[in-house]
XYZ file of C-alpha atoms in Angstrom:
696
model
C 156.235 50.658 99.011
C 156.538 54.152 97.154
C 156.184 57.019 99.493
C 156.453 60.851 99.004
C 157.317 61.342 102.695
C 160.954 61.924 102.240
C 160.078 64.855 99.920
C 157.027 65.932 101.951
C 158.653 66.040 105.400
C 161.018 68.928 104.600
C 158.121 71.117 103.348
C 155.841 70.678 106.277
C 157.562 73.214 108.597
C 156.743 75.872 106.120
C 152.996 75.324 106.068
C 150.162 75.945 108.373
C 149.013 73.084 110.576
C 151.309 70.327 109.190
C 149.378 67.741 111.428
C 146.745 67.799 108.680
C 149.067 65.792 106.392
C 150.858 63.274 108.685
C 148.037 60.652 109.302
C 148.599 57.994 112.053
C 145.207 58.678 113.645
C 143.681 55.986 115.909
C 141.661 53.830 113.515
C 143.794 54.593 110.458
C 144.938 51.722 108.328
C 147.905 51.056 106.152
C 146.652 48.196 103.891
C 148.837 45.920 101.846
C 148.608 46.933 98.182
C 148.809 44.135 95.531
C 148.427 44.290 91.711
C 145.350 42.112 91.791
C 143.616 44.382 94.325
C 141.655 47.394 93.332
C 143.275 50.467 95.246
C 140.818 53.134 96.280
C 141.962 56.750 97.202
C 139.051 58.267 99.006
C 139.174 62.004 98.825
C 137.307 64.916 100.493
C 137.596 68.096 98.582
C 138.103 70.300 101.728
C 140.545 70.628 104.492
C 141.497 67.747 106.763
C 139.516 69.444 109.602
C 136.379 69.494 107.715
C 136.838 66.196 105.790
C 138.044 63.739 108.420
C 134.821 63.631 110.442
C 132.728 62.817 107.337
C 130.962 59.576 108.119
C 130.356 58.506 104.530
C 134.004 58.518 103.722
C 134.935 56.693 107.003
C 132.296 54.055 106.308
C 133.468 53.170 102.812
C 137.111 53.340 104.062
C 136.336 50.512 106.476
C 134.122 48.404 104.021
C 136.714 48.509 101.387
C 139.599 47.537 103.579
C 137.599 44.541 104.863
C 137.565 43.098 101.360
C 140.207 40.774 99.995
C 140.121 42.422 96.548
C 140.476 45.992 97.555
C 142.503 48.539 99.635
C 141.503 52.042 100.544
C 143.403 55.092 101.828
C 142.388 58.773 102.318
C 143.321 62.161 101.171
C 142.080 65.754 101.720
C 142.509 68.992 99.972
C 145.858 70.549 100.813
C 145.580 74.173 101.973
C 146.697 76.892 99.583
C 150.186 77.007 101.137
C 150.790 73.299 100.682
C 149.310 73.468 97.255
C 152.015 75.986 96.165
C 154.705 73.924 97.824
C 153.695 70.735 96.154
C 153.857 72.308 92.724
C 157.043 74.222 93.459
C 158.865 70.918 94.470
C 157.056 68.641 91.966
C 155.485 66.486 94.781
C 152.225 64.851 93.854
C 149.050 64.597 96.015
C 149.333 61.736 98.410
C 147.352 59.558 100.798
C 147.642 60.468 104.477
C 147.693 56.899 105.474
C 150.989 55.723 103.793
C 151.844 58.859 101.778
C 151.713 56.921 98.511
C 151.401 59.201 95.461
C 147.873 59.367 94.189
C 149.009 57.747 90.924
C 149.730 54.481 92.715
C 145.923 53.988 93.091
C 143.328 52.766 90.545
C 140.303 54.809 91.687
C 140.231 58.389 93.058
C 136.714 58.740 94.566
C 135.359 61.915 96.113
C 132.569 62.623 98.585
C 130.766 65.725 97.324
C 128.707 67.672 99.930
C 128.954 71.239 98.746
C 128.925 72.764 95.324
C 131.619 75.323 96.208
C 134.239 72.505 96.541
C 134.112 71.621 92.804
C 137.183 73.637 91.927
C 139.003 71.848 94.825
C 138.127 68.507 93.147
C 139.869 69.721 89.968
C 142.916 70.918 91.877
C 143.290 67.569 93.595
C 142.961 65.576 90.371
C 145.570 67.833 88.835
C 147.903 67.458 91.867
C 147.390 63.730 91.400
C 149.019 63.885 87.947
C 145.794 62.992 86.117
C 144.172 65.041 83.345
C 141.231 66.926 84.754
C 138.970 66.215 81.718
C 137.804 62.591 81.546
C 137.990 62.434 77.789
C 141.719 63.122 77.942
C 142.571 60.279 80.158
C 144.354 57.122 78.985
C 144.355 53.572 80.136
C 147.020 54.167 82.815
C 145.199 57.118 84.482
C 143.120 57.082 87.481
C 139.461 56.452 87.386
C 137.850 59.594 88.887
C 134.483 58.880 90.738
C 132.144 60.791 92.999
C 129.185 60.253 95.423
C 127.385 62.300 97.892
C 124.317 64.653 97.878
C 125.735 66.927 95.184
C 126.049 64.126 92.706
C 122.232 63.938 92.314
C 123.039 66.689 89.677
C 126.595 65.989 88.558
C 126.150 67.549 85.240
C 128.195 70.704 85.934
C 131.191 68.391 86.611
C 130.293 65.490 84.298
C 133.263 66.284 82.002
C 135.615 65.688 84.890
C 134.194 62.370 86.223
C 134.436 58.767 84.970
C 131.702 57.624 87.142
C 129.135 58.819 89.683
C 127.423 56.797 92.409
C 123.805 57.756 93.338
C 122.521 56.917 96.725
C 123.892 54.676 99.340
C 127.572 53.442 98.839
C 127.891 50.521 101.234
C 126.960 47.858 98.647
C 127.824 49.403 95.412
C 131.482 50.056 96.158
C 131.895 46.288 96.298
C 130.374 45.844 92.954
C 132.474 48.582 91.409
C 135.504 46.899 92.890
C 134.576 43.652 91.266
C 134.191 45.326 87.947
C 137.580 46.992 88.049
C 139.270 43.902 89.370
C 138.044 41.968 86.383
C 139.053 44.689 84.003
C 142.496 44.808 85.661
C 142.908 41.037 85.276
C 141.876 41.229 81.550
C 144.333 43.983 80.934
C 147.119 42.087 82.698
C 146.508 39.287 80.206
C 146.191 41.692 77.209
C 147.523 45.254 77.394
C 145.310 46.219 74.472
C 142.101 46.053 76.652
C 140.790 49.572 76.439
C 139.799 51.870 79.400
C 136.312 52.166 77.855
C 135.567 48.534 78.618
C 135.742 49.238 82.292
C 133.408 52.347 81.918
C 130.846 50.281 79.873
C 131.011 47.543 82.591
C 130.560 50.113 85.290
C 127.377 51.444 83.544
C 125.820 48.149 84.163
C 126.059 48.424 87.909
C 122.781 49.758 89.372
C 123.326 53.223 90.891
C 126.415 53.888 88.765
C 126.270 56.710 86.178
C 128.990 57.036 83.576
C 128.697 60.486 82.107
C 130.858 59.641 79.124
C 128.284 57.266 77.837
C 125.696 60.127 77.543
C 125.459 63.272 75.562
C 123.424 66.401 76.089
C 121.610 68.148 73.262
C 120.991 71.781 73.431
C 118.962 74.191 71.262
C 120.806 77.222 69.658
C 119.527 79.358 72.593
C 121.117 76.979 75.071
C 117.882 75.343 76.149
C 118.518 71.597 77.104
C 116.481 69.400 74.836
C 117.668 65.889 76.128
C 120.381 63.928 77.641
C 120.641 60.580 75.725
C 122.760 57.482 76.135
C 125.177 56.766 73.578
C 125.859 53.053 74.403
C 123.261 50.267 74.860
C 124.851 49.262 78.157
C 124.036 52.579 79.715
C 120.493 52.684 81.212
C 118.097 55.389 79.926
C 117.510 56.457 83.576
C 119.969 55.718 86.225
C 118.330 54.639 89.483
C 119.930 55.342 92.938
C 121.029 52.623 95.308
C 119.175 52.208 98.526
C 120.264 49.718 101.325
C 117.110 48.170 102.805
C 118.522 47.202 106.279
C 120.858 49.682 108.166
C 121.315 47.042 110.809
C 123.440 44.945 108.350
C 125.912 47.925 108.108
C 127.008 48.884 111.654
C 129.711 51.362 110.423
C 132.065 52.780 111.228
C 133.310 50.232 113.730
C 136.550 52.068 114.207
C 135.960 55.775 113.876
C 139.032 57.741 113.193
C 140.374 59.803 116.160
C 142.324 62.817 114.839
C 145.685 63.928 116.304
C 144.730 67.498 115.681
C 141.677 69.715 116.100
C 138.721 68.938 113.612
C 135.136 69.940 113.398
C 132.583 67.588 115.071
C 135.331 65.904 117.027
C 133.138 63.319 118.771
C 131.819 59.798 118.467
C 129.082 59.747 115.840
C 126.490 57.015 115.606
C 123.846 57.012 112.875
C 120.531 56.110 114.244
C 118.497 56.106 111.048
C 118.715 57.195 107.481
C 116.123 58.885 105.418
C 113.300 61.334 106.373
C 109.727 61.655 105.389
C 108.706 64.827 107.155
C 108.479 66.272 103.764
C 110.178 69.639 104.080
C 110.019 70.936 100.498
C 113.287 72.729 100.499
C 115.190 69.700 101.929
C 117.119 67.716 99.272
C 118.618 65.462 101.955
C 115.131 64.383 103.103
C 113.782 63.777 99.644
C 116.772 61.791 98.215
C 117.354 59.567 101.110
C 113.810 58.193 101.385
C 112.483 55.778 102.698
C 113.226 55.825 106.480
C 115.367 52.983 107.752
C 115.934 52.924 111.507
C 118.879 51.173 113.186
C 117.737 48.833 115.955
C 118.009 50.553 119.447
C 120.068 47.808 120.935
C 122.593 48.101 117.948
C 122.694 51.966 118.683
C 123.515 51.296 122.327
C 126.220 48.669 121.331
C 127.831 51.046 118.911
C 127.845 53.872 121.438
C 129.392 51.768 124.197
C 131.979 50.107 121.957
C 132.812 53.391 120.288
C 133.380 55.228 123.492
C 135.586 52.526 124.866
C 137.723 52.352 121.804
C 138.061 56.100 120.971
C 138.165 57.577 124.504
C 135.712 60.286 123.513
C 133.501 61.712 126.144
C 130.924 62.945 123.594
C 128.627 61.167 121.262
C 126.190 62.436 118.659
C 123.136 60.321 117.636
C 122.961 61.407 114.069
C 120.131 61.422 111.416
C 118.073 64.065 109.576
C 115.520 64.174 112.453
C 116.861 62.342 115.473
C 113.842 62.993 117.728
C 111.762 60.799 115.328
C 113.760 57.819 116.134
C 111.417 55.256 117.816
C 112.000 55.146 121.543
C 114.486 58.116 121.533
C 113.546 58.972 124.998
C 114.304 55.564 126.237
C 117.674 55.518 124.413
C 118.705 58.900 125.722
C 117.499 57.877 129.185
C 119.782 54.864 129.002
C 122.748 56.946 128.100
C 121.924 59.803 130.498
C 121.320 57.588 133.495
C 124.253 55.223 132.926
C 122.305 52.124 131.701
C 124.526 52.505 128.601
C 127.390 54.774 127.967
C 126.669 57.943 125.912
C 128.048 61.235 124.831
C 127.211 64.727 123.338
C 128.451 67.573 121.537
C 130.105 70.862 122.089
C 130.119 73.438 119.388
C 132.734 72.487 116.772
C 136.019 74.388 117.082
C 136.311 77.416 114.843
C 138.873 76.553 112.285
C 138.394 79.702 110.098
C 135.504 81.772 108.837
C 134.191 79.173 106.497
C 131.163 80.282 104.379
C 129.177 76.994 104.933
C 130.310 76.313 108.468
C 126.724 75.320 109.309
C 127.153 72.040 107.353
C 126.232 68.965 109.361
C 128.839 66.164 109.929
C 126.853 63.346 108.299
C 127.813 64.736 104.771
C 124.315 66.145 104.147
C 124.310 69.626 102.475
C 124.269 72.500 104.838
C 123.390 75.177 102.161
C 120.489 73.625 100.197
C 118.070 75.098 102.447
C 118.585 72.212 104.908
C 120.568 74.241 107.453
C 122.158 72.517 110.455
C 118.793 71.232 111.802
C 118.635 71.561 115.528
C 121.118 70.310 118.053
C 120.525 69.474 121.736
C 123.635 69.335 123.775
C 123.372 67.619 127.185
C 125.522 65.832 129.737
C 124.985 62.187 130.187
C 125.607 59.312 132.609
C 128.333 56.775 132.777
C 128.893 53.263 131.553
C 131.008 50.915 133.660
C 134.615 51.770 133.460
C 134.113 54.888 131.318
C 135.300 58.408 132.199
C 132.961 60.871 133.922
C 131.388 63.821 132.305
C 130.286 62.005 129.176
C 127.644 64.102 127.076
C 125.169 63.333 124.317
C 124.046 65.216 121.314
C 120.940 64.965 119.370
C 121.559 66.784 115.946
C 118.510 67.718 113.863
C 116.174 67.932 116.776
C 112.933 69.376 115.501
C 111.249 72.107 117.451
C 107.888 70.175 117.628
C 109.772 67.176 119.031
C 111.564 68.731 121.953
C 109.311 67.117 124.469
C 109.005 67.488 128.179
C 110.200 63.901 128.467
C 113.528 64.639 126.644
C 114.034 67.645 128.696
C 113.344 65.857 131.901
C 115.975 63.221 131.051
C 118.664 65.788 130.671
C 117.744 68.299 133.292
C 120.694 67.342 135.426
C 123.137 67.706 132.587
C 125.670 70.382 131.831
C 124.317 72.645 129.208
C 126.088 74.419 126.400
C 124.025 75.751 123.490
C 120.642 74.843 121.963
C 119.727 75.204 118.314
C 116.410 75.084 116.656
C 115.521 75.515 112.981
C 112.150 77.020 112.319
C 113.361 77.773 108.763
C 110.463 80.202 108.015
C 109.625 83.462 109.970
C 105.866 83.084 109.893
C 103.317 80.233 110.103
C 102.250 81.019 106.500
C 105.754 80.544 105.308
C 106.175 77.320 107.212
C 103.092 75.965 105.540
C 104.592 76.750 102.137
C 107.712 74.846 102.979
C 105.835 72.092 104.801
C 107.759 72.565 107.983
C 104.594 72.548 109.928
C 105.888 73.865 113.424
C 103.819 76.655 114.923
C 105.046 79.602 116.792
C 103.696 78.051 119.937
C 105.727 74.837 119.079
C 108.856 77.121 119.180
C 107.853 79.119 122.249
C 106.965 75.797 124.146
C 110.373 74.251 123.178
C 112.483 77.231 124.206
C 110.446 77.650 127.471
C 111.188 74.138 128.335
C 114.890 74.673 127.605
C 115.193 77.940 129.461
C 113.370 76.316 132.499
C 115.867 73.527 132.506
C 118.854 75.857 132.644
C 119.757 76.775 129.191
C 120.684 80.376 128.579
C 121.821 80.499 124.891
C 119.709 79.668 121.925
C 120.333 79.701 118.246
C 117.760 79.850 115.553
C 118.286 79.055 111.955
C 116.220 80.482 109.147
C 116.106 80.753 105.401
C 115.282 83.878 103.336
C 114.394 83.893 99.661
C 111.805 81.083 100.020
C 109.022 80.798 97.501
C 106.208 83.311 97.987
C 108.178 85.067 100.734
C 107.021 88.616 101.600
C 108.771 91.215 103.697
C 106.305 90.327 106.452
C 107.526 86.770 106.388
C 111.176 87.975 106.592
C 110.417 90.385 109.424
C 108.707 87.549 111.232
C 112.154 86.138 112.027
C 113.033 89.129 114.125
C 109.574 88.819 115.842
C 110.204 85.290 116.762
C 113.775 86.070 118.029
C 112.470 88.846 120.307
C 109.838 86.581 121.788
C 112.367 83.987 122.482
C 114.453 86.512 124.373
C 111.337 87.558 126.191
C 110.621 84.065 127.300
C 114.307 83.654 128.374
C 114.091 86.637 130.616
C 111.467 84.879 132.709
C 114.222 82.485 133.802
C 117.444 84.164 133.361
C 118.821 87.783 133.667
C 120.822 87.776 130.288
C 119.405 85.268 127.874
C 120.758 85.371 124.324
C 119.575 84.369 120.813
C 121.628 83.985 117.809
C 119.661 84.214 114.556
C 121.520 82.581 111.726
C 120.032 83.234 108.212
C 120.840 81.545 104.987
C 119.773 82.285 101.353
C 117.679 79.543 99.913
C 119.187 77.567 97.020
C 116.677 75.365 95.209
C 117.939 71.815 94.690
C 117.166 68.880 92.347
C 114.619 66.246 93.420
C 112.731 68.704 95.577
C 109.364 70.321 94.970
C 111.228 73.562 94.723
C 113.459 72.565 91.912
C 111.349 74.639 89.544
C 111.517 77.866 91.656
C 113.584 80.877 90.473
C 116.138 81.581 93.209
C 116.059 85.247 94.696
C 118.739 87.550 93.213
C 121.854 88.487 95.112
C 120.494 91.989 95.472
C 117.144 90.738 96.817
C 118.790 88.454 99.404
C 121.056 91.470 100.442
C 117.924 93.592 100.825
C 116.266 91.039 103.080
C 119.320 90.656 105.132
C 119.197 94.568 105.514
C 115.627 94.311 106.725
C 116.651 91.978 109.485
C 119.675 94.070 110.518
C 117.517 97.113 110.938
C 114.757 95.150 112.718
C 117.109 93.644 115.262
C 119.582 96.544 115.673
C 118.130 97.625 118.991
C 117.041 94.307 120.278
C 119.133 93.467 123.346
C 120.009 89.705 123.519
C 119.541 89.132 119.684
C 122.626 88.657 117.470
C 122.089 88.344 113.708
C 124.432 86.346 111.514
C 124.005 85.603 107.759
C 125.394 83.619 104.928
C 127.002 85.614 102.087
C 124.526 86.229 99.329
C 127.244 86.215 96.841
C 128.214 82.699 97.708
C 124.565 81.666 97.740
C 124.443 82.874 94.105
C 127.336 80.713 93.032
C 125.849 77.686 94.791
C 122.759 78.341 92.802
C 124.733 78.382 89.591
C 125.870 74.896 90.002
C 123.054 73.332 91.941
C 120.807 73.196 88.844
C 123.360 73.824 86.204
C 124.083 71.564 83.166
C 127.163 70.400 81.189
C 127.865 73.917 79.898
C 129.190 74.762 83.208
C 132.264 72.521 83.084
C 134.427 75.057 81.232
C 133.203 77.772 83.724
C 134.406 75.644 86.707
C 137.744 74.776 84.980
C 138.075 78.536 84.141
C 137.665 79.559 87.753
C 140.010 76.952 88.866
C 142.729 77.896 86.392
C 142.524 81.519 87.620
C 143.221 80.449 91.147
C 139.697 79.854 92.475
C 140.137 77.123 95.022
C 138.604 76.993 98.414
C 135.631 78.968 97.286
C 133.631 77.756 100.295
C 136.027 79.765 102.611
C 135.193 83.420 102.923
C 138.886 84.510 102.760
C 139.225 82.893 99.294
C 135.709 83.225 97.809
C 135.695 85.547 94.765
C 132.399 86.253 92.916
C 134.317 88.108 90.174
C 135.995 84.814 89.151
C 132.653 83.293 88.489
C 131.012 86.150 86.746
C 134.063 86.602 84.514
C 134.112 82.852 83.618
C 130.346 82.877 82.905
C 130.753 85.910 80.521
C 133.571 84.172 78.721
C 131.545 81.120 78.156
C 128.408 82.974 77.029
C 126.320 82.166 80.108
C 124.397 84.313 82.552
C 123.377 84.071 86.118
C 119.807 85.173 85.175
C 119.340 82.103 82.943
C 121.020 79.564 85.284
C 119.685 80.718 88.696
C 116.992 83.404 88.741
C 114.396 82.164 86.222
C 111.569 79.807 87.161
C 111.354 76.475 85.468
C 108.202 74.994 83.735
C 106.618 71.623 84.181
C 107.623 70.244 80.840
C 111.206 71.761 80.878
C 113.935 69.145 80.416
C 115.974 69.306 83.684
C 119.693 68.489 83.624
C 119.281 65.709 86.020
C 116.268 64.221 84.293
C 118.104 61.036 83.213
C 118.819 60.327 86.828
C 116.334 59.146 89.473
C 116.157 59.583 93.267
C 113.153 57.266 93.234
C 110.668 60.217 93.380
C 107.857 60.523 90.772
C 107.914 63.660 88.676
C 104.180 64.169 89.103
C 104.564 63.792 92.971
C 107.190 66.569 93.116
C 105.233 68.847 90.716
C 101.966 68.410 92.741
C 103.843 69.189 96.005
C 105.191 72.302 94.290
C 101.663 73.282 93.518
C 100.452 72.514 96.954
C 103.302 74.742 98.331
C 102.035 77.735 96.357
C 98.642 77.156 97.838
C 99.988 76.708 101.402
C 98.839 73.133 101.666
C 100.668 70.920 104.073
C 101.278 67.059 103.824
C 101.570 64.767 106.822
C 104.561 62.501 107.469
C 103.866 59.252 105.607
C 105.531 57.051 108.262
C 102.318 57.125 110.218
C 99.773 58.037 107.467
C 98.683 56.550 104.219
C 101.233 56.410 101.379
C 101.338 59.255 98.878
C 103.065 57.110 96.401
C 106.071 59.382 96.033
C 107.912 56.419 94.533
C 110.660 56.024 97.212
C 109.252 52.835 98.653
C 107.097 51.383 95.866
C 109.699 51.884 93.170
C 112.397 49.896 95.013
C 110.010 47.276 96.722
C 111.122 48.341 100.181
C 109.226 50.003 103.033
C 109.984 52.218 105.905
C 111.793 50.403 108.611
C 110.571 51.848 111.960
C 110.488 50.095 115.355
C 107.302 51.795 116.552
C 104.116 52.246 114.590
C 103.199 55.181 116.784
C 104.390 58.764 115.931
C 106.832 60.468 118.381
C 105.424 62.588 121.134
C 104.904 66.268 120.324
C 104.587 68.074 117.068
C 102.262 69.626 114.523
C 103.103 67.287 111.589
C 102.342 63.628 111.223
C 102.072 63.078 114.864
C 98.419 62.300 115.474
C 98.229 65.180 117.915
C 96.293 68.427 117.474
C 98.438 71.257 116.114
C 98.569 74.524 118.116
C 96.984 76.305 115.079
C 94.731 75.088 112.325
C 96.525 73.435 109.378
C 95.149 72.144 106.104
C 96.484 68.770 105.209
C 96.198 66.786 102.065
C 94.022 69.117 100.073
C 95.015 69.251 96.333
C 94.436 72.615 94.813
C 95.346 74.525 91.566
C 98.390 76.837 91.986
C 97.759 80.572 92.633
C 100.952 81.409 90.719
C 104.641 81.818 91.566
C 105.979 84.592 93.730
C-alpha cells in the first residue's frame, strides 16, 4: 500500500491542529483496494472540523464500503499552513483513512454545501496532482465529481467537473460505480479505450449530469441563449434522483467519532427528508421534495444503537422541520423519559470566526436564506446501561410548532440555548416569503420556553427579501424587544441574540427571478438595526458580512462564464473564502473585471419569466409555471398551505416521479398558522391567485 505518512508526519508538528490529518476515528475504515474495484475519495472542501460531521459524506462512505466492487476513503481541505507545507515538500493531497495519495483513487467526489468553498475545490484537485480543468484531463487522471445542494446550479464550476449528481446519492453511487468498474475492465483489456467512453456512459445514469457533453450559447452581450447537449447519450434535461423509502437506508450505521474537536459533535439521526412548508426563500425545502419520513421505531433503534456504539451523550433528530415529524412528541417523550435512549445538542464549539457558521450539519445550505432553522436543546432520560445526563436536540424547530406538549416533555431537562427563525420582521414580510408564523406564534413559543426555565433566546432573520421596506427591517428590532420583555416576566436578565443574514436568491425557488439587494443596501439595513437596538438592554445584534453575501450571490445564479473568475481568485491565493480571516472581496471584483463581468449583471438585476436560466437544463422536479406563479403570489402577499395535509398544488415533485409523501400520520402536527388545520392568530389569505403588483 502506498502512503504519504512517512513524508507527512515530520510536517505535522509545524501546523495548527495536526489531529485534523491523522484519521483513526471510531467508525473509520481502511478498506482493501484492488485494481478491479472503483476507489472513491470523498472530499469536503472545508476544514476537518466542519466536514467530518457532514452526514451526506458519512452515508456514502458507508454505502460504498459495503459494496464488493468499491472502496471509499475521506479527505478534507488542508488549512492554509498545511497547504503551503504540502507544496513546499511536494507531498500530494491524501486520504485521512490510510494516507494514500489522492492519485491512487479513481474518483474524487465532493459534497458542496456552500458556494464560497468553490476555490477550495480547485485547490484540493490541484493538490491531488490532477488538472483543475476537466478538458485537460487524460485517461489516467481522476474523475472529479460533485453532489450537494450547490450542484443544482453547477454551471459556475462546470469546467472543473467530470460529473455532477443531482438529488439523493444513496442509490446513484452504486450505479456510477458499476459504470466505472465496466470502463476500468474494458480499459484493462484495451488501453486505447478513451476516457470519454466513461463520461458518455455516466450521462446515461439518471440523476448524473456530465457538463462536458453540453455547451452553453451566449449572445454577444453575454445573455445566455441556451445550454444544449452535444452527444445523443446526454439527456436534454437531467432529472434529480429521489429515494422513495428512507427506511431502506438507515445510515449512517457507524457514525464517525472524531479524536479532536469538531462542530456538531454528537449523534445525528435523520428523521425525515424533504419539506413542503413552502418557504419561498428555501432552496433546501424546494429541491428535496417530497417528504419522506423514517419510521418512528427505526428512529428509536438508530438512536439507541448509535449512543451505545459512539458513547455520545447527545443526539440530534435532524430534518428541515423536525417538529413536523409524525408523533414527534411521542418520540421525544420516549427519549426524555427513558423509554428509549436519546440525546441533544449543545452549541457547537467555536473553531474560528467562520462567515457561514450558521450552516446546519445535515449539509443543507446555511446562507441561501434558509438559516439555521430553530434548535431546541433539552436534557433527556436514560436507556438501560447508558450514561446519565443524555440530551436531545430538535434542529429546525418551527416557531409555530413549539407546543405546550413538547415543552412539558422537557421541562425537567437541563437547558442551554433556544433558537427560533422567524426570518421576516413583520407579518407582511412573512406572508411574502410564505413563512406563515404570526407575531403571537413567536411570543407564545418564547413565553413557553421562558416559563420552563430558558433564559437565552436566539432569533434568526433575513434582510434584503423581496418587497422589503425599512418598516419590515425595523420590525426585527421590535420583535426582539418584545421577546426580552416577555422574558423579564420570568427572569431577571433574559437575553436575546438577533442574528441577521443577507438574502441570496437560489435556483429552483420562487425567488430565483429576484434581483438581490446590493452590498450597500444590505449594509444600510444592518445600520438601521444597529441604531434601533443600540440602547436595548438584553438584545445583542450579529450579522453576516454583506460583502460575502454578494460573492455568494455571484455564484448562486451564475453561468459558465464564471469558471475563469473562480480559477483567477484561486490562483491569486483566494482559498477559504468562507472564513472571515481569509475572505477578500477585492479578489473577486478584480477577477470579474479581468473577465469582463459585473456584479450588477450577475447579482443585482431581476430576471424575467422567459429568460434562459443557467440551470434550465437541470430539474429538481418542480414545474417552471408552479415556481413562477408562487413568485407572483409572493409579490401579492398570498400564502400557500402545506400540501402534506391539503390538496396537491402539482408542483411536480410527486407527480413527476410517481411517488408520494411518506408520512406516518394523516393529521397535521399540533400548533401553527400554516397547513395545520388550526386557526391562525391573525387572518391569512391562502390559495388566492392574483396578478403581480410589481417587483420591489
